[in-house]
Short mmCIF file of C-alpha atoms in Angstrom, two decimals:
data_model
loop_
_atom_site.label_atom_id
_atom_site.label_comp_id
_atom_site.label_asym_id
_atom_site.label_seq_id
_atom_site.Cartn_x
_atom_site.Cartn_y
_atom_site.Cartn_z
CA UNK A 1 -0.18 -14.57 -12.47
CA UNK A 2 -2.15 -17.80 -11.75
CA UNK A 3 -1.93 -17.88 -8.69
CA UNK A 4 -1.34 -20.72 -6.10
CA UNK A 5 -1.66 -24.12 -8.18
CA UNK A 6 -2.44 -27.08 -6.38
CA UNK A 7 -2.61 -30.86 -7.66
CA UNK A 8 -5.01 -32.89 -8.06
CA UNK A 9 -8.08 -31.18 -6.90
CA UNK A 10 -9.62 -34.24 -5.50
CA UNK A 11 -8.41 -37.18 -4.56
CA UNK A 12 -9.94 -40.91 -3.21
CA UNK A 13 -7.93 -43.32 -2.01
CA UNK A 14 -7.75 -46.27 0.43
CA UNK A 15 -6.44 -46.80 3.87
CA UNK A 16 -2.90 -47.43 3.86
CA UNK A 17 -2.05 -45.91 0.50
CA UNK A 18 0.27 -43.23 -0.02
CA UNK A 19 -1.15 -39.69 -1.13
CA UNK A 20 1.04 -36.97 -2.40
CA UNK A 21 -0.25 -33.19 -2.59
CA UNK A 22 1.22 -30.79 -4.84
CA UNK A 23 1.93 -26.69 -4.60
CA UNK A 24 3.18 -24.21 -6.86
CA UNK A 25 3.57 -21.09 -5.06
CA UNK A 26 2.92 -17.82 -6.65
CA UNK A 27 6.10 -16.38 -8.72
CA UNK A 28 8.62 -14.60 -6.01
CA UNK A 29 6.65 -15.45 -2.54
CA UNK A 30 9.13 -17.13 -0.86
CA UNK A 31 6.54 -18.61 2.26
CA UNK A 32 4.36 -21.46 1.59
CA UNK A 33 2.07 -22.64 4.24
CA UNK A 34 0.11 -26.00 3.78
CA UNK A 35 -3.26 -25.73 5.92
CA UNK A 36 -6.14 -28.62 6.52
CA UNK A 37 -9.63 -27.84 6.37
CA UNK A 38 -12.51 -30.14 8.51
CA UNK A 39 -15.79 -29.60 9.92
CA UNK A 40 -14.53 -30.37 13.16
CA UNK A 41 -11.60 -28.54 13.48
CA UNK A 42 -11.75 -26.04 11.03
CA UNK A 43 -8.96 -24.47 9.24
CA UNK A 44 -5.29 -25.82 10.58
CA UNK A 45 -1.66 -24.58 10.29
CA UNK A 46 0.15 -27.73 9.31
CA UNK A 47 3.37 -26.30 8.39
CA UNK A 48 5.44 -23.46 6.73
CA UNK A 49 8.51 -22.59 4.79
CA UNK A 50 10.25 -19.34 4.60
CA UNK A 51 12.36 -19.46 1.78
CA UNK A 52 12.34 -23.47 0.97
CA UNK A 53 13.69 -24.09 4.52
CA UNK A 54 10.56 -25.41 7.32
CA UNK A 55 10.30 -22.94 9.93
CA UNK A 56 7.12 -24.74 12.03
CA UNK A 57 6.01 -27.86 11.77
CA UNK A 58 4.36 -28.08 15.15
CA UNK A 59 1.21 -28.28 13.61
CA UNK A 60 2.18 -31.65 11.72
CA UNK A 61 -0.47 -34.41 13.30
CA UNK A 62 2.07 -37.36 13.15
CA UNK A 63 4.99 -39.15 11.45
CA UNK A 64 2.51 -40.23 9.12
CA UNK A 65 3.06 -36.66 7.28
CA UNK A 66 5.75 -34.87 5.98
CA UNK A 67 6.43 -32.13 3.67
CA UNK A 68 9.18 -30.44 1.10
CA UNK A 69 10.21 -27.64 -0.59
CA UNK A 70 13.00 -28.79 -2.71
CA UNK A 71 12.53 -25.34 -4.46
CA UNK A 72 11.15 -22.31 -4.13
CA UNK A 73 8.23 -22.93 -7.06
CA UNK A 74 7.24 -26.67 -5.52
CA UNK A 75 6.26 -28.05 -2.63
CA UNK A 76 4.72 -31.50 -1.90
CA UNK A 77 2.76 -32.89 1.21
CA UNK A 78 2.81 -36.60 1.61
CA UNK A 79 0.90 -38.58 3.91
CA UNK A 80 2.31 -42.32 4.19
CA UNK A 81 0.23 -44.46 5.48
CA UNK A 82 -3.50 -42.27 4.86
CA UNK A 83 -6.00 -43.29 6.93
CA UNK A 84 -9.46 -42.19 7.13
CA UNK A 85 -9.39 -40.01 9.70
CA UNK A 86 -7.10 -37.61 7.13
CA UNK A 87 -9.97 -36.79 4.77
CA UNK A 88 -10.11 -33.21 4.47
CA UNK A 89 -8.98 -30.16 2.69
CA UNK A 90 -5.46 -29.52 2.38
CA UNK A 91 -4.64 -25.74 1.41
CA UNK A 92 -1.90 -24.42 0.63
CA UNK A 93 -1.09 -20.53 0.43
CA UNK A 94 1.87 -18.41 -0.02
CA UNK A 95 3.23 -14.96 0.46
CA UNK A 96 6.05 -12.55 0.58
CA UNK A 97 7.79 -12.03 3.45
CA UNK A 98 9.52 -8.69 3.82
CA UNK A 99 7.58 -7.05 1.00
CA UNK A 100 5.01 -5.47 2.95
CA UNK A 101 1.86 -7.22 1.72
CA UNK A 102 1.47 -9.66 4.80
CA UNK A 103 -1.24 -11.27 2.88
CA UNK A 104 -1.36 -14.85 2.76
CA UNK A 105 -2.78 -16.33 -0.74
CA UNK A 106 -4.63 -19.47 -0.96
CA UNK A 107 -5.23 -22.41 -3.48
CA UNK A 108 -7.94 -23.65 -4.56
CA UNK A 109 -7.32 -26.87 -2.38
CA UNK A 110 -7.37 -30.88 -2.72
CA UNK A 111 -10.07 -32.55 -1.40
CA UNK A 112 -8.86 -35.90 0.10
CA UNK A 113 -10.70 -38.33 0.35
CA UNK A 114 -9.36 -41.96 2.24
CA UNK A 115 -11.88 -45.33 1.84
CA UNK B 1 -0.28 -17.40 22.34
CA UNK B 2 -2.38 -15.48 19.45
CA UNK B 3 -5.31 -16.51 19.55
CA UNK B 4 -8.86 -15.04 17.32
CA UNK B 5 -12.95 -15.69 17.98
CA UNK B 6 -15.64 -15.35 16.30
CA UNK B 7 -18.78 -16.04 18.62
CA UNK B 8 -21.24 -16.52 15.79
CA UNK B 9 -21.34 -19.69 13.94
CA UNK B 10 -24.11 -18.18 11.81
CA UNK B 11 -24.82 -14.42 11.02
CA UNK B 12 -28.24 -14.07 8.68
CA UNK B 13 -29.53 -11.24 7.31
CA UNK B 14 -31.54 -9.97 4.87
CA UNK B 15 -30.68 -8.50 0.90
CA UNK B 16 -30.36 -4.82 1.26
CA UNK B 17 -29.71 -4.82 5.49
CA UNK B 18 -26.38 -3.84 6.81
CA UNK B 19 -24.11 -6.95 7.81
CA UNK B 20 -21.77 -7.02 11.07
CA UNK B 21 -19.63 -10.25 11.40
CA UNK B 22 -17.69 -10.12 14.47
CA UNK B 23 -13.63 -10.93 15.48
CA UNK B 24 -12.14 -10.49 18.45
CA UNK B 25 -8.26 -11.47 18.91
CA UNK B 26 -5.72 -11.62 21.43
CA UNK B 27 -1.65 -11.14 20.49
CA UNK B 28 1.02 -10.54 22.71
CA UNK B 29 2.26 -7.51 20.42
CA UNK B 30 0.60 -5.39 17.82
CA UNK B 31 -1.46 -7.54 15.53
CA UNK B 32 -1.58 -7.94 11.76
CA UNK B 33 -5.69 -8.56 11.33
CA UNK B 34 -7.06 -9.76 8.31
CA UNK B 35 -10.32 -11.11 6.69
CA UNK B 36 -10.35 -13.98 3.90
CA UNK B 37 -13.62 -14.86 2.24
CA UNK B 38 -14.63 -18.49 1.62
CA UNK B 39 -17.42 -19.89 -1.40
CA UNK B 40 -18.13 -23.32 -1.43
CA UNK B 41 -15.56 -25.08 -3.22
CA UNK B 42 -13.19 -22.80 -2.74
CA UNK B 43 -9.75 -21.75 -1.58
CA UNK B 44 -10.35 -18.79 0.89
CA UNK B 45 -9.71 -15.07 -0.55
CA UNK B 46 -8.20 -12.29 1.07
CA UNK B 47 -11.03 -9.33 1.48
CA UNK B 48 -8.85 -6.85 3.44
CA UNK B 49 -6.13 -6.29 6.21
CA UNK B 50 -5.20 -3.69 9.10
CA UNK B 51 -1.92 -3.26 9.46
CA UNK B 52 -1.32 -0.08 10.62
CA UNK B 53 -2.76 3.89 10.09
CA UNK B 54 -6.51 4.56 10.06
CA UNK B 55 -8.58 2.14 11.89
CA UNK B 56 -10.96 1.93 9.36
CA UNK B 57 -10.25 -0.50 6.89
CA UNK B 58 -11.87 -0.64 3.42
CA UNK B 59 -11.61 -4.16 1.23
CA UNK B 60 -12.53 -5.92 -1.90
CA UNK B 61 -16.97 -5.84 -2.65
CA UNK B 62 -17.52 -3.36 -0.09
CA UNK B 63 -16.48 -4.80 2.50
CA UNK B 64 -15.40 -2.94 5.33
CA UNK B 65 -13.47 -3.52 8.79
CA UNK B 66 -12.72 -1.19 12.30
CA UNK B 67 -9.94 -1.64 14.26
CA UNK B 68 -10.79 -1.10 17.86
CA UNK B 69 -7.31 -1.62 19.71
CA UNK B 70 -9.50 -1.32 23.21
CA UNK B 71 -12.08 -3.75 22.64
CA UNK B 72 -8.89 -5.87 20.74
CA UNK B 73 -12.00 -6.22 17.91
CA UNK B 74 -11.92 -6.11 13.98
CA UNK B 75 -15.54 -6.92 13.05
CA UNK B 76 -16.06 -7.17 9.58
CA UNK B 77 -19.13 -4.81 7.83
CA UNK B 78 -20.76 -3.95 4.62
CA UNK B 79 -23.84 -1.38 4.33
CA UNK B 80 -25.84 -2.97 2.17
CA UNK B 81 -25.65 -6.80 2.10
CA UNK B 82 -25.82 -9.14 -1.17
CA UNK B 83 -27.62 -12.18 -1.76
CA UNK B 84 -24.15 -12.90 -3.10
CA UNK B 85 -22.06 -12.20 0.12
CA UNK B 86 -23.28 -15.01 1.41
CA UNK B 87 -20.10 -17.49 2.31
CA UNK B 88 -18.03 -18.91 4.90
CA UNK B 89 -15.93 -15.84 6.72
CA UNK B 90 -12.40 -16.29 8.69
CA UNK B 91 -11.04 -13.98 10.35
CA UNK B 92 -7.18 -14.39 11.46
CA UNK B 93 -4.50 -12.26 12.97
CA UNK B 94 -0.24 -12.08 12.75
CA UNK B 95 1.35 -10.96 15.63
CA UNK B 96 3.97 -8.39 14.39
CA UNK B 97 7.04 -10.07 16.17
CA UNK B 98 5.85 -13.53 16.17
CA UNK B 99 6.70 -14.25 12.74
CA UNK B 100 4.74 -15.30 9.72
CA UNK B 101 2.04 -17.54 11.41
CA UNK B 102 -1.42 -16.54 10.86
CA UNK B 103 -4.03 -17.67 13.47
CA UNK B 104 -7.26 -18.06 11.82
CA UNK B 105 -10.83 -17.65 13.59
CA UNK B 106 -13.74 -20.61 13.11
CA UNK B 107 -15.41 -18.90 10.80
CA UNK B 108 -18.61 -17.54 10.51
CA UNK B 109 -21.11 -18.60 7.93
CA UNK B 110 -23.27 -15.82 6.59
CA UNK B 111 -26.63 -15.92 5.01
CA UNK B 112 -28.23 -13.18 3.65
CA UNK B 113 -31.67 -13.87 2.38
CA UNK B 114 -33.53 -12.25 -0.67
#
């Protein structure tokens, strides 16, 4: 397997543009989690999907973002208008619920960059 | 409220020592612990999990972890360290009847010098 794919692997953009993040999950995990990585804060739960439908999205840091699953092998984070303060790295990771692995597994991220 | 700490930012050691990177969590039930692995540049990688069974937990490049259900601790350990272990560790726990979420520690960034 491949693994988690994520798209693109770096990305710079300006203020006020709209960014789009893309996930493949790994074949048959039906849980996708998209994270966000900073010095400051560290690693952050942004929101999850159990099986395409968003179970917690508590962790979403305004309107400004939103996510889908319109499937169960893609997912897509959008943030509409970025601003700087969103430069980071965006994981995602997926796993199986109910098959007794409990292990999440991660991209290799995109780095986001906003001017 | 899960919650996990790691009180060292920065563990160093030397090529050859033993290496002790510590986690302590709080859950409301019985946790799910786990340890991912970070290199620069990189997505994080699972090294190894507790879940339930002997306390002693054995991973991916000899990595090793103990379950101490008193001390609520899951310190991460290897016997002989590697120039190459050295990376950005995370720590995170599942409580068993909270779901899927995974709370992840701070991270600890580990040296270990030749």
């Amino acid at each position: 397997d491949a693994g988690v794919i994520q798209s693109p692997r770096h990305e710079v953009t300006e203020m006020g543009q709209e960014v789009t993040l893309r996930c493949k999950p790994i074949s048959g995990h039906n849980s996708l989690f998209w994270y966000r990585q900073t010095m400051m804060r560290g690693l952050e739960l942004l929101i999850y999907f159990n099986n395409n439908v968003p179970i917690d999205d508590s962790g979403m840091p305004e309107d400004r973002f939103s996510a889908k699953m319109p499937n169960a092998s893609f997912s897509t984070l959008k943030i509409q208008p970025s601003e700087p303060r969103d430069s980071a790295v965006y994981f995602c990771a997926t796993d199986f619920m109910g098959g007794g692995t409990d292990t999440q597994y991660f991209g290799p991220g995109t780095r986001l960059t906003v001017l | 409220a899960q919650s996990v700490a790691q009180p060292e930012d920065q563990v160093n050691v030397a090529e050859g020592n033993p290496l002790t990177v510590k986690c302590t969590y709080s859950v409301s039930g019985n946790p799910y612990l786990f340890w991912y692995v970070q290199y620069p540049n990189r997505g994080l990688q699972f090294l190894l999990k507790y879940i339930t069974g002997d306390n002693l937990v054995k991973g991916s490049y000899g990595f090793e972890a103990e379950f101490n259900k008193s001390q609520t601790s899951f310190h991460l350990k290897k016997p002989s360290a590697l120039v190459s272990d050295s990376a950005l560790y995370f720590c995170a726990v599942r409580d068993k009847n909270y779901g899927q979420n995974f709370v992840f520690g701070p991270g600890t960034r580990l040296s270990v010098l030749p």
